[in-house]
One Martini backbone bead per residue (centre of mass of N, CA, C, O) as a GRO file, in nm:
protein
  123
    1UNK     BB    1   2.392  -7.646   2.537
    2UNK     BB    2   2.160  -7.849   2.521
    3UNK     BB    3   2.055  -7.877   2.241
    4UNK     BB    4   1.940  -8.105   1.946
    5UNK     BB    5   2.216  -8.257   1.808
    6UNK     BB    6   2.393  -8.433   1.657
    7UNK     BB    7   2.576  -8.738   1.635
    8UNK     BB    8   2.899  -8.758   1.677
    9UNK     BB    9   3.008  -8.551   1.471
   10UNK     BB   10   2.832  -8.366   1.378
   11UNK     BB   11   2.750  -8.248   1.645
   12UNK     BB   12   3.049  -8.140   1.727
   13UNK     BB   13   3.054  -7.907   1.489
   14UNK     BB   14   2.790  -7.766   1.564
   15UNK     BB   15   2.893  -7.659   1.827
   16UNK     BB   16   3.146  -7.490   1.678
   17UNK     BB   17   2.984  -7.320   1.547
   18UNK     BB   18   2.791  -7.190   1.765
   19UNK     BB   19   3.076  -7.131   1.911
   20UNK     BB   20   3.145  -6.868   1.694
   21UNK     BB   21   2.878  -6.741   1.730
   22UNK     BB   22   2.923  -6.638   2.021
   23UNK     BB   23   3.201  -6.504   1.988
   24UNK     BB   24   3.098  -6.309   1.759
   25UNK     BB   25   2.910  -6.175   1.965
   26UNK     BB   26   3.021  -6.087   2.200
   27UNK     BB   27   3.286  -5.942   2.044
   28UNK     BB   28   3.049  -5.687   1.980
   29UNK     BB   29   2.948  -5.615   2.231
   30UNK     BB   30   3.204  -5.540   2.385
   31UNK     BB   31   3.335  -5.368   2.183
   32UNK     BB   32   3.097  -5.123   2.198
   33UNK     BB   33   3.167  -5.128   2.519
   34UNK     BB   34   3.448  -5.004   2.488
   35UNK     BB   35   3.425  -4.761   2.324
   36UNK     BB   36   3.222  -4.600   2.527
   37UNK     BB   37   3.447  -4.643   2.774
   38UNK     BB   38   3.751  -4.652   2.645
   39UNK     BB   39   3.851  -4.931   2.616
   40UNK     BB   40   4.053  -5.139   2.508
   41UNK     BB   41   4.115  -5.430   2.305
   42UNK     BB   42   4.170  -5.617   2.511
   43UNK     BB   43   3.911  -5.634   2.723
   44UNK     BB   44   3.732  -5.736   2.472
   45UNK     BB   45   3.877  -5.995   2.453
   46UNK     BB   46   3.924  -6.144   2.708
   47UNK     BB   47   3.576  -6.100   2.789
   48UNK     BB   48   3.512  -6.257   2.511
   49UNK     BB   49   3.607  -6.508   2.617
   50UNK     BB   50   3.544  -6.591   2.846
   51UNK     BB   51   3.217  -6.576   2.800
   52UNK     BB   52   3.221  -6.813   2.552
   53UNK     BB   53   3.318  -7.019   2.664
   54UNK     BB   54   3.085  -7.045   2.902
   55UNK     BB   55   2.844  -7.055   2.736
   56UNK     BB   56   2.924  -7.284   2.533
   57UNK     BB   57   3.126  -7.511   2.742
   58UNK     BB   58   3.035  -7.529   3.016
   59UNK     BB   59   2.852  -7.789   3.062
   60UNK     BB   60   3.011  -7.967   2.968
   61UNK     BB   61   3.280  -7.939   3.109
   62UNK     BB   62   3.137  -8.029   3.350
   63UNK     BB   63   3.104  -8.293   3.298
   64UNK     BB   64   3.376  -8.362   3.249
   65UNK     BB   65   3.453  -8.311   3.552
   66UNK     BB   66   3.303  -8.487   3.697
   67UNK     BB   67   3.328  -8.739   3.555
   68UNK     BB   68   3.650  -8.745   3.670
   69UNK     BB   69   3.603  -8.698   4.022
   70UNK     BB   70   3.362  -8.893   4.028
   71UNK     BB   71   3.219  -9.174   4.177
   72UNK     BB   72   3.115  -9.461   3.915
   73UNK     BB   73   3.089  -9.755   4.060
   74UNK     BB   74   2.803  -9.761   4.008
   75UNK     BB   75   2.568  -9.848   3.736
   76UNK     BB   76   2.340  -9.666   3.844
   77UNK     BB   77   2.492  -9.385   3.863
   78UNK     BB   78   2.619  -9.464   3.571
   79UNK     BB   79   2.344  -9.419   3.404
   80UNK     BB   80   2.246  -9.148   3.484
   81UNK     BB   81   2.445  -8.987   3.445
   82UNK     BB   82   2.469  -9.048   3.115
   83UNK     BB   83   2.197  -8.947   3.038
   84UNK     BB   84   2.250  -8.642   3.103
   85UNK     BB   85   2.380  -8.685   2.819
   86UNK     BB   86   2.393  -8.659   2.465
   87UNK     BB   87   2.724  -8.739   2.410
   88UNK     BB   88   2.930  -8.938   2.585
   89UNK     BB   89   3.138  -9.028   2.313
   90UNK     BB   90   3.176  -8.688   2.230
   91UNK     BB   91   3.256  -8.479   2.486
   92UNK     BB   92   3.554  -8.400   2.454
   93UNK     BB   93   3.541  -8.270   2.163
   94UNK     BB   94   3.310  -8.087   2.214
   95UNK     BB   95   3.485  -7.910   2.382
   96UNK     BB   96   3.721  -7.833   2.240
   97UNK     BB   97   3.519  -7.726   1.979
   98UNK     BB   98   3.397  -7.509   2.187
   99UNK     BB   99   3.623  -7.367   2.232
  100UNK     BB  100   3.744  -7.287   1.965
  101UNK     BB  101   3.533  -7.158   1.884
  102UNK     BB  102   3.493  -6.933   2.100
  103UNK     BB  103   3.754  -6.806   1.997
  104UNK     BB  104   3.735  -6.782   1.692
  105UNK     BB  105   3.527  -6.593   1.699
  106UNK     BB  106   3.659  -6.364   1.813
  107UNK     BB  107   3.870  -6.311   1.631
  108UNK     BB  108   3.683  -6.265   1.405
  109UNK     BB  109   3.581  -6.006   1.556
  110UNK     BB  110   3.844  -5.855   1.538
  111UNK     BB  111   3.907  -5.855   1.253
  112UNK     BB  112   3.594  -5.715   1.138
  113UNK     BB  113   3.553  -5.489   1.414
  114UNK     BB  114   3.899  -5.354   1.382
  115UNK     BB  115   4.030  -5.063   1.340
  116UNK     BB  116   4.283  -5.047   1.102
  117UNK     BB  117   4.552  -4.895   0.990
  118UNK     BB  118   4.634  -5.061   0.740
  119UNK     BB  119   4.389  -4.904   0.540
  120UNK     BB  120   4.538  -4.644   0.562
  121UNK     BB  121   4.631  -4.416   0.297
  122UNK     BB  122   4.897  -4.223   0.217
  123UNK     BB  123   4.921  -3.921   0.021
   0.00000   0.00000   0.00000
């Protein structure tokens, strides 16, 4: 995500709460255009996972797969590239929460912003 983040265990959570924070935020815009366009609650879950999880996750997540894929033989090589990490050492955590952040975030957004039928009193 790019952002200024503390390190270790912290910075961790921070991304996964900001992660819940965009997914609940993606879920309320996609909810609104499937409303006016007639469409499922389908349609606004599945594309409001897909997005928010590209938003939150997309970078570490590439890094993540670069960093398993390419040959890091040199360690010149390998000490550029892991610059250019904001915290090398809890990459794979970070992707992890970063995940579930904006997956959860979504359903939070389901869970808030969609009229359940079960709310409504039969007199």
């Amino acid at each position: 995500m790019n952002l200024p983040l503390h390190f270790g265990l912290l910075g961790t959570l921070e991304a996964g709460l900001i992660a819940l924070l965009v997914g609940l935020l993606v879920y309320f815009l996609w909810h609104h255009l499937c409303r006016l366009l007639h469409w499922t609650v389908g349609h606004a879950i599945g594309w409001s996972c897909v997005i928010a999880v590209i938003i939150s996750a997309g970078i570490d997540a590439w890094k993540l797969f670069y960093m398993g894929i390419v040959r890091l033989e040199s360690p010149l090589y390998a000490r550029l590239f892991l610059s250019t990490i904001h915290d090398p050492n809890e990459l794979g955590s970070r992707v992890v929460l970063e995940i579930a952040g904006a997956l959860s975030g979504v359903a939070l957004g389901w869970v808030l912003f969609s009229s359940r039928s079960s709310e409504k009193t039969v007199d």
